[in-house]
PDB file of C-alpha atoms in Angstrom:
ATOM      1  CA  UNK O   1      16.593  -1.879  23.202  1.00 70.00           C
ATOM      2  CA  UNK O   2      17.832   0.333  24.891  1.00 78.00           C
ATOM      3  CA  UNK O   3      15.636  -1.233  28.335  1.00 78.00           C
ATOM      4  CA  UNK O   4      18.016  -3.389  27.919  1.00 83.00           C
ATOM      5  CA  UNK O   5      22.300  -3.298  29.835  1.00 85.00           C
ATOM      6  CA  UNK O   6      24.964  -0.751  29.167  1.00 86.00           C
ATOM      7  CA  UNK O   7      27.088  -3.587  27.933  1.00 88.00           C
ATOM      8  CA  UNK O   8      24.833  -5.119  26.058  1.00 87.00           C
ATOM      9  CA  UNK O   9      23.547  -1.706  23.981  1.00 87.00           C
ATOM     10  CA  UNK O  10      27.456  -1.339  23.767  1.00 88.00           C
ATOM     11  CA  UNK O  11      28.056  -4.305  22.312  1.00 89.00           C
ATOM     12  CA  UNK O  12      25.644  -4.236  19.646  1.00 86.00           C
ATOM     13  CA  UNK O  13      26.662  -1.158  18.582  1.00 89.00           C
ATOM     14  CA  UNK O  14      30.461  -2.119  18.456  1.00 89.00           C
ATOM     15  CA  UNK O  15      29.027  -5.185  16.010  1.00 88.00           C
ATOM     16  CA  UNK O  16      26.656  -2.221  14.165  1.00 88.00           C
ATOM     17  CA  UNK O  17      29.918  -1.008  13.325  1.00 90.00           C
ATOM     18  CA  UNK O  18      32.047  -3.766  12.536  1.00 90.00           C
ATOM     19  CA  UNK O  19      29.637  -4.777   9.751  1.00 87.00           C
ATOM     20  CA  UNK O  20      28.853  -1.351   8.376  1.00 88.00           C
ATOM     21  CA  UNK O  21      32.565  -1.363   8.174  1.00 89.00           C
ATOM     22  CA  UNK O  22      32.750  -4.520   6.564  1.00 87.00           C
ATOM     23  CA  UNK O  23      29.850  -3.273   3.800  1.00 84.00           C
ATOM     24  CA  UNK O  24      32.148  -0.277   3.263  1.00 83.00           C
ATOM     25  CA  UNK O  25      35.276  -1.710   2.492  1.00 84.00           C
ATOM     26  CA  UNK O  26      33.461  -4.872  -0.116  1.00 78.00           C
ATOM     27  CA  UNK O  27      31.534  -1.870  -1.130  1.00 76.00           C
ATOM     28  CA  UNK O  28      31.811  -3.840  -5.258  1.00 81.00           C
ATOM     29  CA  UNK O  29      30.007  -6.831  -4.604  1.00 81.00           C
ATOM     30  CA  UNK O  30      26.784  -3.854  -3.619  1.00 83.00           C
ATOM     31  CA  UNK O  31      27.818  -2.202  -6.110  1.00 85.00           C
ATOM     32  CA  UNK O  32      28.110  -6.075  -8.787  1.00 87.00           C
ATOM     33  CA  UNK O  33      24.146  -6.540  -7.170  1.00 86.00           C
ATOM     34  CA  UNK O  34      23.583  -2.333  -7.270  1.00 89.00           C
ATOM     35  CA  UNK O  35      22.167  -2.324  -3.967  1.00 88.00           C
ATOM     36  CA  UNK O  36      21.911   1.014  -1.389  1.00 89.00           C
ATOM     37  CA  UNK O  37      22.271   0.808   1.909  1.00 89.00           C
ATOM     38  CA  UNK O  38      19.373   2.713   4.255  1.00 90.00           C
ATOM     39  CA  UNK O  39      18.859   3.352   7.788  1.00 90.00           C
ATOM     40  CA  UNK O  40      15.660   3.779   8.956  1.00 92.00           C
ATOM     41  CA  UNK O  41      15.397   4.629  12.482  1.00 91.00           C
ATOM     42  CA  UNK O  42      16.011   7.289  15.499  1.00 89.00           C
ATOM     43  CA  UNK O  43      19.486   7.987  13.905  1.00 87.00           C
ATOM     44  CA  UNK O  44      19.758  10.964  17.248  1.00 87.00           C
ATOM     45  CA  UNK O  45      19.808   7.771  19.878  1.00 88.00           C
ATOM     46  CA  UNK O  46      23.227   5.669  18.115  1.00 88.00           C
ATOM     47  CA  UNK O  47      26.555   6.988  18.993  1.00 88.00           C
ATOM     48  CA  UNK O  48      28.646   9.377  17.444  1.00 90.00           C
ATOM     49  CA  UNK O  49      31.548   6.845  15.762  1.00 91.00           C
ATOM     50  CA  UNK O  50      28.489   3.863  14.408  1.00 91.00           C
ATOM     51  CA  UNK O  51      26.369   7.145  13.157  1.00 91.00           C
ATOM     52  CA  UNK O  52      29.969   7.768  11.330  1.00 91.00           C
ATOM     53  CA  UNK O  53      29.893   4.820   9.559  1.00 91.00           C
ATOM     54  CA  UNK O  54      25.615   4.532   8.740  1.00 90.00           C
ATOM     55  CA  UNK O  55      26.800   7.507   6.680  1.00 91.00           C
ATOM     56  CA  UNK O  56      29.279   6.555   5.132  1.00 90.00           C
ATOM     57  CA  UNK O  57      27.960   3.357   4.160  1.00 89.00           C
ATOM     58  CA  UNK O  58      24.972   5.732   2.619  1.00 90.00           C
ATOM     59  CA  UNK O  59      26.946   7.956   0.412  1.00 90.00           C
ATOM     60  CA  UNK O  60      28.801   4.805  -1.001  1.00 89.00           C
ATOM     61  CA  UNK O  61      26.053   3.071  -2.397  1.00 88.00           C
ATOM     62  CA  UNK O  62      23.143   6.654  -2.731  1.00 88.00           C
ATOM     63  CA  UNK O  63      23.594   5.982  -6.507  1.00 87.00           C
ATOM     64  CA  UNK O  64      22.825   2.439  -6.793  1.00 88.00           C
ATOM     65  CA  UNK O  65      19.015   1.842  -7.632  1.00 85.00           C
ATOM     66  CA  UNK O  66      18.429  -1.652  -8.327  1.00 88.00           C
ATOM     67  CA  UNK O  67      17.863  -2.808  -4.686  1.00 88.00           C
ATOM     68  CA  UNK O  68      17.528  -0.870  -1.569  1.00 89.00           C
ATOM     69  CA  UNK O  69      18.717  -3.034   1.773  1.00 88.00           C
ATOM     70  CA  UNK O  70      17.350  -0.997   4.626  1.00 90.00           C
ATOM     71  CA  UNK O  71      18.993  -1.500   8.180  1.00 89.00           C
ATOM     72  CA  UNK O  72      15.833  -0.851  10.658  1.00 89.00           C
ATOM     73  CA  UNK O  73      18.383   0.755  13.435  1.00 84.00           C
ATOM     74  CA  UNK O  74      17.183   1.447  16.094  1.00 88.00           C
ATOM     75  CA  UNK O  75      14.167   1.327  15.036  1.00 92.00           C
ATOM     76  CA  UNK O  76      10.225   0.362  16.029  1.00 92.00           C
ATOM     77  CA  UNK O  77       7.059   1.312  14.310  1.00 94.00           C
ATOM     78  CA  UNK O  78       5.270   3.867  16.559  1.00 94.00           C
ATOM     79  CA  UNK O  79       8.108   6.353  16.568  1.00 94.00           C
ATOM     80  CA  UNK O  80       8.114   6.141  12.420  1.00 95.00           C
ATOM     81  CA  UNK O  81       3.882   5.784  12.526  1.00 96.00           C
ATOM     82  CA  UNK O  82       3.721   9.093  14.937  1.00 95.00           C
ATOM     83  CA  UNK O  83       7.353  10.495  13.092  1.00 94.00           C
ATOM     84  CA  UNK O  84       4.633  10.212   9.714  1.00 95.00           C
ATOM     85  CA  UNK O  85       1.989  12.164  11.597  1.00 94.00           C
ATOM     86  CA  UNK O  86       4.247  14.359  13.062  1.00 94.00           C
ATOM     87  CA  UNK O  87       5.770  15.397   9.394  1.00 93.00           C
ATOM     88  CA  UNK O  88       1.907  15.397   8.067  1.00 91.00           C
ATOM     89  CA  UNK O  89       0.878  18.070  10.617  1.00 91.00           C
ATOM     90  CA  UNK O  90       3.885  20.473   9.971  1.00 91.00           C
ATOM     91  CA  UNK O  91       2.731  20.296   6.052  1.00 89.00           C
ATOM     92  CA  UNK O  92      -0.064  20.710   6.713  1.00 86.00           C
ATOM     93  CA  UNK O  93       0.213  23.874   8.923  1.00 87.00           C
ATOM     94  CA  UNK O  94       2.248  26.022   6.123  1.00 85.00           C
ATOM     95  CA  UNK O  95       0.782  28.374   4.341  1.00 82.00           C
ATOM     96  CA  UNK O  96       1.223  28.277   0.441  1.00 76.00           C
ATOM     97  CA  UNK O  97       0.399  30.756  -2.281  1.00 74.00           C
ATOM     98  CA  UNK O  98      -2.193  30.196  -4.378  1.00 67.00           C
ATOM     99  CA  UNK O  99      -4.328  32.941  -6.881  1.00 66.00           C
ATOM    100  CA  UNK O 100      -7.372  34.102  -4.574  1.00 59.00           C
ATOM    101  CA  UNK O 101      -9.940  34.811  -8.068  1.00 59.00           C
ATOM    102  CA  UNK O 102      -9.034  31.250  -9.322  1.00 58.00           C
ATOM    103  CA  UNK O 103      -9.386  30.149  -5.183  1.00 56.00           C
ATOM    104  CA  UNK O 104     -13.087  31.713  -5.168  1.00 57.00           C
ATOM    105  CA  UNK O 105     -14.503  29.705  -7.843  1.00 52.00           C
ATOM    106  CA  UNK O 106     -13.392  27.033  -6.925  1.00 55.00           C
ATOM    107  CA  UNK O 107     -16.598  25.106  -4.883  1.00 48.00           C
ATOM    108  CA  UNK O 108     -15.540  22.135  -2.261  1.00 52.00           C
ATOM    109  CA  UNK O 109     -19.364  20.852  -2.696  1.00 49.00           C
ATOM    110  CA  UNK O 110     -18.160  17.823  -0.868  1.00 53.00           C
ATOM    111  CA  UNK O 111     -16.337  19.200   2.142  1.00 58.00           C
ATOM    112  CA  UNK O 112     -17.666  18.579   5.393  1.00 61.00           C
ATOM    113  CA  UNK O 113     -18.667  22.468   6.127  1.00 62.00           C
ATOM    114  CA  UNK O 114     -20.650  21.939   2.936  1.00 61.00           C
ATOM    115  CA  UNK O 115     -22.498  18.763   3.352  1.00 69.00           C
ATOM    116  CA  UNK O 116     -23.633  19.981   7.144  1.00 69.00           C
ATOM    117  CA  UNK O 117     -24.835  23.467   5.888  1.00 63.00           C
ATOM    118  CA  UNK O 118     -26.219  21.809   2.837  1.00 70.00           C
ATOM    119  CA  UNK O 119     -28.010  19.065   5.612  1.00 71.00           C
ATOM    120  CA  UNK O 120     -29.232  22.055   7.749  1.00 69.00           C
ATOM    121  CA  UNK O 121     -30.739  23.994   5.046  1.00 68.00           C
ATOM    122  CA  UNK O 122     -32.995  21.219   3.893  1.00 70.00           C
ATOM    123  CA  UNK O 123     -33.931  20.495   8.279  1.00 69.00           C
ATOM    124  CA  UNK O 124     -34.494  24.149   8.279  1.00 66.00           C
ATOM    125  CA  UNK O 125     -36.971  23.926   4.988  1.00 65.00           C
ATOM    126  CA  UNK O 126     -39.208  20.635   5.673  1.00 67.00           C
ATOM    127  CA  UNK O 127     -40.222  22.583   9.436  1.00 61.00           C
ATOM    128  CA  UNK O 128     -40.596  25.909   7.373  1.00 56.00           C
ATOM    129  CA  UNK O 129     -42.714  23.542   5.400  1.00 65.00           C
ATOM    130  CA  UNK O 130     -44.603  21.241   8.512  1.00 68.00           C
ATOM    131  CA  UNK O 131     -45.325  24.865  10.529  1.00 64.00           C
ATOM    132  CA  UNK O 132     -47.398  26.019   7.553  1.00 65.00           C
ATOM    133  CA  UNK O 133     -49.731  23.622   7.330  1.00 67.00           C
ATOM    134  CA  UNK O 134     -50.345  23.139  10.663  1.00 64.00           C
ATOM    135  CA  UNK O 135     -50.443  26.892  11.857  1.00 58.00           C
ATOM    136  CA  UNK O 136     -54.104  28.261  12.754  1.00 57.00           C
ATOM    137  CA  UNK O 137     -53.373  31.850  12.401  1.00 53.00           C
ATOM    138  CA  UNK O 138     -51.818  32.469   8.962  1.00 48.00           C
ATOM    139  CA  UNK O 139     -50.753  35.679  10.096  1.00 47.00           C
ATOM    140  CA  UNK O 140     -49.072  33.126  13.321  1.00 48.00           C
ATOM    141  CA  UNK O 141     -47.584  31.455   9.788  1.00 48.00           C
ATOM    142  CA  UNK O 142     -45.541  34.814   8.162  1.00 49.00           C
ATOM    143  CA  UNK O 143     -43.971  34.891  11.055  1.00 50.00           C
ATOM    144  CA  UNK O 144     -42.639  31.910  12.494  1.00 46.00           C
ATOM    145  CA  UNK O 145     -42.512  31.419   8.495  1.00 47.00           C
ATOM    146  CA  UNK O 146     -40.432  34.598   8.341  1.00 50.00           C
ATOM    147  CA  UNK O 147     -38.369  34.080  11.624  1.00 49.00           C
ATOM    148  CA  UNK O 148     -37.811  30.869  10.207  1.00 42.00           C
ATOM    149  CA  UNK O 149     -36.304  32.027   6.962  1.00 47.00           C
ATOM    150  CA  UNK O 150     -34.293  34.815   8.283  1.00 45.00           C
ATOM    151  CA  UNK O 151     -32.509  32.105  10.935  1.00 44.00           C
ATOM    152  CA  UNK O 152     -31.871  30.223   7.962  1.00 45.00           C
ATOM    153  CA  UNK O 153     -30.309  32.307   5.292  1.00 43.00           C
ATOM    154  CA  UNK O 154     -28.543  33.440   8.447  1.00 41.00           C
ATOM    155  CA  UNK O 155     -27.058  30.236   9.747  1.00 41.00           C
ATOM    156  CA  UNK O 156     -27.022  27.463   6.230  1.00 40.00           C
ATOM    157  CA  UNK O 157     -28.493  29.383   3.386  1.00 40.00           C
ATOM    158  CA  UNK O 158     -25.352  31.692   2.590  1.00 43.00           C
ATOM    159  CA  UNK O 159     -21.591  30.405   1.155  1.00 42.00           C
ATOM    160  CA  UNK O 160     -20.114  28.456   3.277  1.00 41.00           C
ATOM    161  CA  UNK O 161     -17.212  30.279   3.766  1.00 42.00           C
ATOM    162  CA  UNK O 162     -13.544  28.289   3.659  1.00 43.00           C
ATOM    163  CA  UNK O 163     -12.423  26.676   6.836  1.00 42.00           C
ATOM    164  CA  UNK O 164      -8.724  28.378   5.395  1.00 41.00           C
ATOM    165  CA  UNK O 165      -6.932  31.979   6.274  1.00 40.00           C
ATOM    166  CA  UNK O 166      -5.468  33.857   3.420  1.00 39.00           C
ATOM    167  CA  UNK O 167      -3.017  37.277   3.727  1.00 41.00           C
ATOM    168  CA  UNK O 168      -4.500  39.558   0.423  1.00 43.00           C
ATOM    169  CA  UNK O 169      -0.976  40.185  -1.684  1.00 43.00           C
ATOM    170  CA  UNK O 170      -0.758  42.703  -4.918  1.00 41.00           C
ATOM    171  CA  UNK O 171      -3.865  44.805  -6.139  1.00 44.00           C
ATOM    172  CA  UNK O 172      -4.677  47.731  -8.893  1.00 42.00           C
ATOM    173  CA  UNK O 173      -5.543  44.320 -11.740  1.00 40.00           C
ATOM    174  CA  UNK O 174      -3.539  42.132 -11.084  1.00 46.00           C
ATOM    175  CA  UNK O 175      -4.197  39.035  -9.852  1.00 47.00           C
ATOM    176  CA  UNK O 176      -4.424  39.061  -5.378  1.00 56.00           C
ATOM    177  CA  UNK O 177      -1.987  36.280  -4.480  1.00 61.00           C
ATOM    178  CA  UNK O 178      -3.181  34.779  -0.608  1.00 65.00           C
ATOM    179  CA  UNK O 179      -1.716  32.511   1.480  1.00 70.00           C
ATOM    180  CA  UNK O 180      -4.262  28.839   2.004  1.00 73.00           C
ATOM    181  CA  UNK O 181      -2.952  26.721   4.157  1.00 78.00           C
ATOM    182  CA  UNK O 182      -3.534  23.217   2.738  1.00 81.00           C
ATOM    183  CA  UNK O 183      -7.179  21.082   3.246  1.00 81.00           C
ATOM    184  CA  UNK O 184      -6.446  18.664   6.258  1.00 83.00           C
ATOM    185  CA  UNK O 185      -9.701  16.326   4.099  1.00 83.00           C
ATOM    186  CA  UNK O 186      -7.484  16.145   1.998  1.00 85.00           C
ATOM    187  CA  UNK O 187      -5.270  13.505   3.902  1.00 88.00           C
ATOM    188  CA  UNK O 188      -5.424  10.309   2.942  1.00 91.00           C
ATOM    189  CA  UNK O 189      -3.350   6.829   3.070  1.00 92.00           C
ATOM    190  CA  UNK O 190      -0.711   8.305   1.107  1.00 92.00           C
ATOM    191  CA  UNK O 191      -0.348  10.960   2.094  1.00 93.00           C
ATOM    192  CA  UNK O 192       1.279   9.323   5.270  1.00 93.00           C
ATOM    193  CA  UNK O 193       2.995   6.977   3.732  1.00 94.00           C
ATOM    194  CA  UNK O 194       5.216   9.539   1.796  1.00 94.00           C
ATOM    195  CA  UNK O 195       6.002  10.259   5.022  1.00 94.00           C
ATOM    196  CA  UNK O 196       7.039   6.607   6.577  1.00 95.00           C
ATOM    197  CA  UNK O 197      10.531   5.631   6.987  1.00 94.00           C
ATOM    198  CA  UNK O 198       9.872   3.284   3.943  1.00 93.00           C
ATOM    199  CA  UNK O 199       8.372   6.044   1.492  1.00 92.00           C
ATOM    200  CA  UNK O 200       8.035   5.301  -1.901  1.00 89.00           C
ATOM    201  CA  UNK O 201       9.163   2.042  -1.266  1.00 89.00           C
ATOM    202  CA  UNK O 202       7.083  -1.951  -2.693  1.00 88.00           C
ATOM    203  CA  UNK O 203       4.606  -2.931  -0.694  1.00 89.00           C
ATOM    204  CA  UNK O 204       5.629  -5.418   2.227  1.00 92.00           C
ATOM    205  CA  UNK O 205       4.944  -9.397   0.728  1.00 92.00           C
ATOM    206  CA  UNK O 206       6.407 -10.825   3.199  1.00 94.00           C
ATOM    207  CA  UNK O 207       7.941 -10.918   6.893  1.00 94.00           C
ATOM    208  CA  UNK O 208      10.329 -13.569   8.336  1.00 94.00           C
ATOM    209  CA  UNK O 209      10.407 -13.215  12.324  1.00 94.00           C
ATOM    210  CA  UNK O 210      13.330 -15.173  14.037  1.00 93.00           C
ATOM    211  CA  UNK O 211      13.651 -16.709  18.056  1.00 91.00           C
ATOM    212  CA  UNK O 212      10.687 -18.811  18.070  1.00 90.00           C
ATOM    213  CA  UNK O 213       7.973 -15.653  19.121  1.00 91.00           C
ATOM    214  CA  UNK O 214       4.697 -15.538  17.380  1.00 92.00           C
ATOM    215  CA  UNK O 215       4.448 -11.564  17.776  1.00 91.00           C
ATOM    216  CA  UNK O 216       5.657  -8.476  15.216  1.00 91.00           C
ATOM    217  CA  UNK O 217       7.453  -6.438  18.484  1.00 90.00           C
ATOM    218  CA  UNK O 218       6.169  -3.445  17.182  1.00 92.00           C
ATOM    219  CA  UNK O 219       8.093  -4.050  13.760  1.00 93.00           C
ATOM    220  CA  UNK O 220       6.703  -3.046  10.369  1.00 94.00           C
ATOM    221  CA  UNK O 221       3.149  -2.194  11.675  1.00 94.00           C
ATOM    222  CA  UNK O 222       2.818   0.300   9.322  1.00 95.00           C
ATOM    223  CA  UNK O 223       3.680  -1.595   5.854  1.00 94.00           C
ATOM    224  CA  UNK O 224       2.151  -4.542   7.340  1.00 93.00           C
ATOM    225  CA  UNK O 225      -0.736  -4.534   4.982  1.00 90.00           C
ATOM    226  CA  UNK O 226      -3.929  -7.471   4.078  1.00 89.00           C
ATOM    227  CA  UNK O 227      -1.411  -9.388   1.257  1.00 89.00           C
ATOM    228  CA  UNK O 228       1.804  -9.767   3.502  1.00 93.00           C
ATOM    229  CA  UNK O 229       3.040 -12.965   4.768  1.00 93.00           C
ATOM    230  CA  UNK O 230       4.450 -13.062   8.001  1.00 94.00           C
ATOM    231  CA  UNK O 231       6.691 -16.401   8.563  1.00 94.00           C
ATOM    232  CA  UNK O 232       7.052 -17.292  12.592  1.00 95.00           C
ATOM    233  CA  UNK O 233      11.169 -19.275  12.594  1.00 95.00           C
ATOM    234  CA  UNK O 234      12.512 -21.550  15.232  1.00 93.00           C
ATOM    235  CA  UNK O 235      15.943 -20.168  15.217  1.00 92.00           C
ATOM    236  CA  UNK O 236      17.751 -17.477  17.030  1.00 91.00           C
ATOM    237  CA  UNK O 237      18.806 -14.803  14.520  1.00 85.00           C
ATOM    238  CA  UNK O 238      22.113 -14.555  14.392  1.00 84.00           C
ATOM    239  CA  UNK O 239      21.830 -18.528  12.730  1.00 90.00           C
ATOM    240  CA  UNK O 240      20.045 -17.331  10.056  1.00 91.00           C
ATOM    241  CA  UNK O 241      21.456 -18.043   7.149  1.00 91.00           C
ATOM    242  CA  UNK O 242      20.375 -18.645   3.495  1.00 90.00           C
ATOM    243  CA  UNK O 243      19.848 -21.924   3.860  1.00 94.00           C
ATOM    244  CA  UNK O 244      17.408 -21.024   5.937  1.00 94.00           C
ATOM    245  CA  UNK O 245      15.731 -18.942   4.005  1.00 93.00           C
ATOM    246  CA  UNK O 246      15.388 -20.727   0.358  1.00 94.00           C
ATOM    247  CA  UNK O 247      12.807 -22.845   1.536  1.00 94.00           C
ATOM    248  CA  UNK O 248      10.994 -20.225   3.457  1.00 94.00           C
ATOM    249  CA  UNK O 249      11.156 -18.035  -0.087  1.00 93.00           C
ATOM    250  CA  UNK O 250      10.959 -21.102  -2.205  1.00 94.00           C
ATOM    251  CA  UNK O 251       7.039 -21.479  -0.373  1.00 93.00           C
ATOM    252  CA  UNK O 252       6.362 -18.144  -0.684  1.00 93.00           C
ATOM    253  CA  UNK O 253       7.104 -18.117  -4.198  1.00 92.00           C
ATOM    254  CA  UNK O 254       4.740 -20.883  -4.730  1.00 92.00           C
ATOM    255  CA  UNK O 255       2.668 -19.335  -2.622  1.00 90.00           C
ATOM    256  CA  UNK O 256       1.715 -16.100  -5.019  1.00 88.00           C
ATOM    257  CA  UNK O 257       1.643 -18.123  -7.481  1.00 89.00           C
ATOM    258  CA  UNK O 258      -1.473 -20.094  -6.738  1.00 86.00           C
ATOM    259  CA  UNK O 259      -2.899 -16.810  -6.204  1.00 83.00           C
ATOM    260  CA  UNK O 260      -2.386 -15.173  -9.224  1.00 80.00           C
ATOM    261  CA  UNK O 261      -3.207 -18.512 -11.123  1.00 69.00           C
ATOM    262  CA  UNK O 262      -6.769 -18.052  -8.958  1.00 63.00           C
ATOM    263  CA  UNK O 263      -7.317 -14.271  -9.918  1.00 58.00           C
ATOM    264  CA  UNK O 264      -6.306 -15.521 -13.198  1.00 54.00           C
ATOM    265  CA  UNK O 265      -9.095 -18.218 -13.097  1.00 52.00           C
ATOM    266  CA  UNK O 266     -10.968 -15.729 -11.358  1.00 47.00           C
ATOM    267  CA  UNK O 267     -11.068 -13.379 -14.575  1.00 41.00           C
ATOM    268  CA  UNK O 268     -11.183 -16.153 -17.222  1.00 41.00           C
ATOM    269  CA  UNK O 269     -13.962 -16.887 -16.060  1.00 43.00           C
ATOM    270  CA  UNK O 270     -15.926 -13.510 -15.452  1.00 41.00           C
ATOM    271  CA  UNK O 271     -14.800 -13.003 -18.823  1.00 41.00           C
ATOM    272  CA  UNK O 272     -16.414 -16.613 -19.864  1.00 41.00           C
ATOM    273  CA  UNK O 273     -19.303 -15.786 -18.517  1.00 41.00           C
ATOM    274  CA  UNK O 274     -19.994 -11.766 -19.684  1.00 40.00           C
ATOM    275  CA  UNK O 275     -19.042 -13.474 -23.119  1.00 41.00           C
ATOM    276  CA  UNK O 276     -21.860 -15.774 -23.037  1.00 35.00           C
ATOM    277  CA  UNK O 277     -24.826 -13.314 -22.356  1.00 39.00           C
TER     278      UNK O 277
END
């Protein structure tokens, strides 16, 4: 929180540098547990000497792969989500080289453009049939039908043109190469996950909030899903030690075990009912 006084901000920076230096000096502990350090947040806001300590700790533990110690500093969830969206836009704005012949054979039957064209075509076909049934003059009916058919074929019955842009490449017997912009319809939740600071990490299962307040304070909003256990503790962060954490961990393990047993019972009951039938 850079809205604090300059004295508080500098004190927190110095504390972070001190702890990171201590981790680097006692690297054998992290090596023993195979833990690597990752710093999540806006590096440009960190003081140069603190940034040097961060890079040193990350370099020292980058080869460890059994566990990850994430230090969110400085970090806000809104900034992380904004950064992820910005990364997606940058990736989807870069054309990729494709084979034009193969691309023309590929049909995007579930694309929004194709669905829109199909629906318009069906509506115009219905209009033609309705006018043909109620028109008093066959000549007028023929004129109206001809005009609607022309409009339909001009606007909807033609093959849908892809929204991507292509730049032709080589010719003369060789397969032409072009550039295709990725289809934004293929952006999914997994796409955003890949651009988060926590990309490649398992889902968040347990979130402990200290300080005696019951709010997330713009922390891990994207990672908190429907199965995340959130625990609020009435203690300050410096007071949060192993003996404070153990009861939380034991209770969480008990709940997970009960939830697993419940899912197992339901699966067994469903399997038994199918066998009975």
